[in-house]
Backbone as a chain_set.jsonl record, in Angstrom:
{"seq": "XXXXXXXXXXXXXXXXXXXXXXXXXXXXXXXXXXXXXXXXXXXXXXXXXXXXXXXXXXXXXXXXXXXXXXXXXXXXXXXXXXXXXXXXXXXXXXXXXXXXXX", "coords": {"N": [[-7.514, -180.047, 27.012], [-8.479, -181.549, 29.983], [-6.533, -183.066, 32.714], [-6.607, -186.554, 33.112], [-8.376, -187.984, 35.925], [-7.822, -190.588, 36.697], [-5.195, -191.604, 36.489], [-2.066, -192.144, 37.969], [0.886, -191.145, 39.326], [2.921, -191.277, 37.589], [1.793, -191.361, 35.168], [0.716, -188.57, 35.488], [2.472, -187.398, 35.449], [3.874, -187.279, 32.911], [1.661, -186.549, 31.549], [1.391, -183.915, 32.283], [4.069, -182.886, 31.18], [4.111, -183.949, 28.241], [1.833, -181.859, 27.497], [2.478, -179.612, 28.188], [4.606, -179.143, 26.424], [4.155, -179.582, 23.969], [1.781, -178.732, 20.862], [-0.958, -180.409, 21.51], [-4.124, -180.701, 19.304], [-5.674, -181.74, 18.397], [-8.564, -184.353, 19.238], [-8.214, -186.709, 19.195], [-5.21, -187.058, 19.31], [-5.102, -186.562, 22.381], [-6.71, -188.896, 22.99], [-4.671, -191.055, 22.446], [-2.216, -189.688, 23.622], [-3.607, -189.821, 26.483], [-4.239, -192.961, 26.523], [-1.144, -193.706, 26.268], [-0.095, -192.47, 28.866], [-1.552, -194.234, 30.645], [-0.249, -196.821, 30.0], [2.251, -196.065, 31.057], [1.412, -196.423, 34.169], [0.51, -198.977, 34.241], [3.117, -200.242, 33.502], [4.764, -199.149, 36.128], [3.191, -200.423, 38.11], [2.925, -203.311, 37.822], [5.583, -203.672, 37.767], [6.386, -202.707, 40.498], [5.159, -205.055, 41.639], [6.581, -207.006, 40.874], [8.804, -206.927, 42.232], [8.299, -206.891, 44.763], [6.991, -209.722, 44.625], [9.034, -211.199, 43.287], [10.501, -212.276, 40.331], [9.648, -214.717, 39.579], [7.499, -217.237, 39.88], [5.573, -220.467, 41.818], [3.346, -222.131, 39.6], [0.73, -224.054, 39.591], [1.21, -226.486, 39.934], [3.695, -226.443, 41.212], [5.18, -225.82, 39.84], [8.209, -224.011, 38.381], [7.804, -220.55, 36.955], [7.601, -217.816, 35.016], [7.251, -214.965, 36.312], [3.665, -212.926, 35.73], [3.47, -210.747, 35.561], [5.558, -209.596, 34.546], [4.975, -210.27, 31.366], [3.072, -208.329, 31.268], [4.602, -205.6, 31.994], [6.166, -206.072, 29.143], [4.486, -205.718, 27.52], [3.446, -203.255, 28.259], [5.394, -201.058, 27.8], [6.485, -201.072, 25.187], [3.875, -201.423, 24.143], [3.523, -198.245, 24.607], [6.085, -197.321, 23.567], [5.012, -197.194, 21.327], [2.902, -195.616, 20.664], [3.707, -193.308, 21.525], [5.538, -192.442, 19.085], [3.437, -192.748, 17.499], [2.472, -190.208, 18.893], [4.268, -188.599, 17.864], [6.166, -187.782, 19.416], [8.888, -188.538, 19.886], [10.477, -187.598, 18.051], [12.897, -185.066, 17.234], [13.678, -183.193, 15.564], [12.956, -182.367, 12.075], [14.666, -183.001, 10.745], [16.735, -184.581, 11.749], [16.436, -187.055, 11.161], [14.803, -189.303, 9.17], [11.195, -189.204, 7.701], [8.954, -191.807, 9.427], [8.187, -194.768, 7.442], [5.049, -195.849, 7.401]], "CA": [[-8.24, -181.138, 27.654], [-8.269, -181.652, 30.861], [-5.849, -184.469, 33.367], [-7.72, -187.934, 33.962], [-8.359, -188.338, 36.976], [-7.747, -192.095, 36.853], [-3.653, -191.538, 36.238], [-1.721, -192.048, 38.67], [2.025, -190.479, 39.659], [3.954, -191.073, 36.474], [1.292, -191.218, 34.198], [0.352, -187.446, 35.802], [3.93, -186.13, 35.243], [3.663, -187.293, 31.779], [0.795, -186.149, 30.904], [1.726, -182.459, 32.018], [4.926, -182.473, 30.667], [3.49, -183.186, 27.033], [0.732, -181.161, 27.218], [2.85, -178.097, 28.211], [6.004, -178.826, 25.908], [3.75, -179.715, 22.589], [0.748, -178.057, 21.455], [-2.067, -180.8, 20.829], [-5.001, -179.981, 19.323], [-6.711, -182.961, 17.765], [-9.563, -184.752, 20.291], [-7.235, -188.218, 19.235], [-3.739, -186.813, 20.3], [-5.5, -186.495, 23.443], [-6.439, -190.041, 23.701], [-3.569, -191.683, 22.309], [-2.0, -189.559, 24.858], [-4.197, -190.913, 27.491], [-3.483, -193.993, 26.477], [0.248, -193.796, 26.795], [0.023, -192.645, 30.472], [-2.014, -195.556, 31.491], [0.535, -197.347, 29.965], [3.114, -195.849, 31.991], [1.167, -196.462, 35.049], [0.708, -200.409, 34.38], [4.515, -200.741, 33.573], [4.509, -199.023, 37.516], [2.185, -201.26, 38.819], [3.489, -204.802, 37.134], [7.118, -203.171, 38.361], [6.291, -202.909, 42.231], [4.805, -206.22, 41.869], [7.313, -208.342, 40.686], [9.582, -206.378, 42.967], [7.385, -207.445, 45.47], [6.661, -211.102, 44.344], [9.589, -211.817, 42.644], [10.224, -212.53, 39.167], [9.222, -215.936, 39.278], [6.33, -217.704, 40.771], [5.005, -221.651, 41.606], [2.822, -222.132, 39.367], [-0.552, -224.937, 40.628], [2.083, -227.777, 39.575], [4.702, -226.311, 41.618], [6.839, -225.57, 38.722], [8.663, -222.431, 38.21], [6.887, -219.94, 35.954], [7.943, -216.127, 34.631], [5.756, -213.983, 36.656], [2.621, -212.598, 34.826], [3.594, -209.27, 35.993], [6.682, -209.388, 33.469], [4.966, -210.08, 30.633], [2.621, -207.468, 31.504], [5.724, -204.706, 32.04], [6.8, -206.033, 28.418], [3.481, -205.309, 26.437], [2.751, -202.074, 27.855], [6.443, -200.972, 27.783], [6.519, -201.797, 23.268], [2.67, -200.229, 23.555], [3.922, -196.75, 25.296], [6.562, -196.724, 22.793], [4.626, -197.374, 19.917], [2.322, -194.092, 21.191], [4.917, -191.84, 21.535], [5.863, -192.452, 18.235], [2.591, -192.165, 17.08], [1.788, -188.903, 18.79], [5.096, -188.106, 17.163], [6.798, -186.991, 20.34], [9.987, -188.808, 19.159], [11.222, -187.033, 16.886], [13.199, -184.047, 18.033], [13.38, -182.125, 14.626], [12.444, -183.109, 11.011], [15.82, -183.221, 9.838], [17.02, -185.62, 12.427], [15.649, -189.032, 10.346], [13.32, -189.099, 7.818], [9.435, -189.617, 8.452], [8.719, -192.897, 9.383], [7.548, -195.109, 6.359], [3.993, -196.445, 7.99]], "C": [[-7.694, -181.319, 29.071], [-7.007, -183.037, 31.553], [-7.1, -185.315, 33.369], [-7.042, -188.05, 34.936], [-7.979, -189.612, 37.482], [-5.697, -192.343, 36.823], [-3.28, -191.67, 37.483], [-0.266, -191.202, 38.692], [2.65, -190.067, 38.318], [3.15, -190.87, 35.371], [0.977, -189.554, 34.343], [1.554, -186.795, 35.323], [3.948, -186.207, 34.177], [2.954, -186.296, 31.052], [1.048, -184.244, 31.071], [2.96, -182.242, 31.213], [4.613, -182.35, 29.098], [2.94, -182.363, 26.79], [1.323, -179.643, 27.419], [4.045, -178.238, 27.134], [5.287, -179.222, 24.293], [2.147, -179.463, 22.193], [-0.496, -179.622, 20.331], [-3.289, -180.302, 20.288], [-6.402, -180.839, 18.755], [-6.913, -183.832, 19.392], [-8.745, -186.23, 20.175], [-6.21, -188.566, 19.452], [-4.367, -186.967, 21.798], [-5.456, -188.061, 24.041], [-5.61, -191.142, 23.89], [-2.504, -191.526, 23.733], [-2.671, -190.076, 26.355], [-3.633, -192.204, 27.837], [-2.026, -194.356, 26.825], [0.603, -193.456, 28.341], [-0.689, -193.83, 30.895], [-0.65, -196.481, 31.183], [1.845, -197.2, 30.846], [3.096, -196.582, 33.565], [0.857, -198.035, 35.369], [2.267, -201.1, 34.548], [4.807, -200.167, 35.211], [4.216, -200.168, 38.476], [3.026, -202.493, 38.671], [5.188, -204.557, 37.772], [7.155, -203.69, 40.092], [5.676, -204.47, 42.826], [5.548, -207.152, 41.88], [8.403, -208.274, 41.224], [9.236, -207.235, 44.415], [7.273, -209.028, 45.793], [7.773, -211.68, 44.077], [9.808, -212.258, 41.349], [9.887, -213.66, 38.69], [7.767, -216.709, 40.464], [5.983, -219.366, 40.718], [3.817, -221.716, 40.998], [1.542, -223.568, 40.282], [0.523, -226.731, 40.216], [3.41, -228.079, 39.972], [6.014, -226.529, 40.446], [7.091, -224.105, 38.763], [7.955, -221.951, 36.838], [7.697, -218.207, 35.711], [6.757, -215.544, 35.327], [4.336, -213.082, 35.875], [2.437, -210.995, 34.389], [5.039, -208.632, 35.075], [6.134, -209.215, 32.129], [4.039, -208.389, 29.913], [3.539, -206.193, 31.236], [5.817, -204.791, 30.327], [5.8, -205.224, 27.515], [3.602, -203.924, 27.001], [3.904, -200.834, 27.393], [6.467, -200.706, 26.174], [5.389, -200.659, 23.301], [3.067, -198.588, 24.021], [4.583, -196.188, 24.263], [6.379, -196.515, 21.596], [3.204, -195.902, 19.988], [2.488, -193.067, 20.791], [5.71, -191.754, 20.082], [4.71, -192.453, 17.078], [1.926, -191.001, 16.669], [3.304, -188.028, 17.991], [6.369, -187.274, 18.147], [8.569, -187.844, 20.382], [11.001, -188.886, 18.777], [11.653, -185.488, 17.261], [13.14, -182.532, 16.719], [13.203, -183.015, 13.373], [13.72, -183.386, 10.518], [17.149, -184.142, 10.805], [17.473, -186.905, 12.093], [14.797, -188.041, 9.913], [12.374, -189.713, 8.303], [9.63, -191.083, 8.559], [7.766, -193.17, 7.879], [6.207, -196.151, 7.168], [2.971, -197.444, 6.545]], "O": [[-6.482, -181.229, 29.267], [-6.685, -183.92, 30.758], [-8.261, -184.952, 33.558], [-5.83, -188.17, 35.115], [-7.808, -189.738, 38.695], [-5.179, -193.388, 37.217], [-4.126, -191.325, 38.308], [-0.328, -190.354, 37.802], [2.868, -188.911, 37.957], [3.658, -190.197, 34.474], [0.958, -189.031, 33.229], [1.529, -185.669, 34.824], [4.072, -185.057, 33.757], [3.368, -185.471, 30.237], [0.898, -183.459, 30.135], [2.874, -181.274, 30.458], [4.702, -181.269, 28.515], [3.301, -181.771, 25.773], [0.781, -178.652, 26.929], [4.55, -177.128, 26.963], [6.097, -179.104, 23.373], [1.275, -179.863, 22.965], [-0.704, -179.754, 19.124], [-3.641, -179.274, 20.867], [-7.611, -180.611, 18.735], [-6.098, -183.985, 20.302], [-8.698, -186.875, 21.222], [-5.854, -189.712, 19.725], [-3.744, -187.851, 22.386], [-4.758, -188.51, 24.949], [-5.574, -191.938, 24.828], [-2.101, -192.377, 24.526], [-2.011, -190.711, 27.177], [-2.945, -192.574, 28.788], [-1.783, -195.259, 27.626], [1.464, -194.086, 28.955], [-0.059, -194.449, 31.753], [-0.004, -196.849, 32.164], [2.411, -198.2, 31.288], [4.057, -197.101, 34.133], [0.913, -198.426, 36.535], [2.617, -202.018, 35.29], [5.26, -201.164, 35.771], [4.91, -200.649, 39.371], [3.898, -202.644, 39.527], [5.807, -205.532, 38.199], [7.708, -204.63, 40.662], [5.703, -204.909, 43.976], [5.432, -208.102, 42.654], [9.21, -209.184, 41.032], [9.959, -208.086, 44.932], [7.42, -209.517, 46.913], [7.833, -212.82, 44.537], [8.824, -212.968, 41.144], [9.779, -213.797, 37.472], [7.423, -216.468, 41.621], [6.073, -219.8, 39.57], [2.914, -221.355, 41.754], [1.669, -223.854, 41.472], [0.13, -227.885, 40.391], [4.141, -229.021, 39.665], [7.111, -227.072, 40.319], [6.309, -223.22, 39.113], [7.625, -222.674, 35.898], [8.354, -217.724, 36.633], [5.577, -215.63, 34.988], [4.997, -212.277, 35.219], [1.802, -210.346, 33.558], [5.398, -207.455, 35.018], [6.54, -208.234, 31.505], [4.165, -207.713, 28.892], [3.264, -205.633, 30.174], [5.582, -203.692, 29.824], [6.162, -204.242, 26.868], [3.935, -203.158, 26.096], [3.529, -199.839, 26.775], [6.459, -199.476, 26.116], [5.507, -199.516, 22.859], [2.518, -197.78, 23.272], [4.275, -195.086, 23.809], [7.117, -195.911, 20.819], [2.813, -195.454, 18.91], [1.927, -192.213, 20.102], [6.574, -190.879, 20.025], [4.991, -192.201, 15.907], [1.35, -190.597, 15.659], [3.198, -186.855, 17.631], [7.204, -186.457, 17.757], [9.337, -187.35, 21.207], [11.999, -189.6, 18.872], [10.75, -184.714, 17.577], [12.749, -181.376, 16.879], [13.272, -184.239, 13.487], [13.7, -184.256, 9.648], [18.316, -184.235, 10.426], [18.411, -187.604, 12.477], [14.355, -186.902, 10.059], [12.458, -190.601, 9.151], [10.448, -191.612, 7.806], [7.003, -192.382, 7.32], [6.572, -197.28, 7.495], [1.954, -198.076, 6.832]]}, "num_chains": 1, "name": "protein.A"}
């Protein structure tokens, strides 16, 4: 399957590095994979932002607030790794750990 075009930097290095170091072959590894580079590329994004902004912000009541761009980082951060443990990329050999119990 081809790169998406929509990836950006890290999600691109990703996505080649799986795709050459494990051999997918199912049309739903693919999008899972997908999926996990976007994810990459939001935890990016939400990163340079709050870099940017700060980790805190006035909210309309002038109170202090957690930036929106944190919690953001946290979800996709959990979802990436819950992916990669999906597509099974992981797990370095079977005799490592035992299968996950799902």
């Amino acid at each position: 399957m081809k790169l998406p075009r929509e990836l950006k930097a890290r999600g691109r290095k990703f996505w080649r590095q799986v795709t050459n170091d494990y051999d997918l072959v199912e049309y739903h590894h693919f999008e899972l994979l997908k999926q996990a580079c976007f994810c990459l590329d939001r935890v990016d994004l939400a990163r340079k932002t709050i870099e940017r902004e700060g980790p805190f912000i006035l909210d309309r009541f002038n109170q202090c607030r957690e930036h929106p761009g944190l919690k953001l980082e946290k979800d996709n951060r959990i979802l990436f790794a819950r992916l990669v443990r999906e597509l099974g990329l992981d797990i370095v050999t079977t005799e490592s750990r035992p299968p996950a119990q799902y």
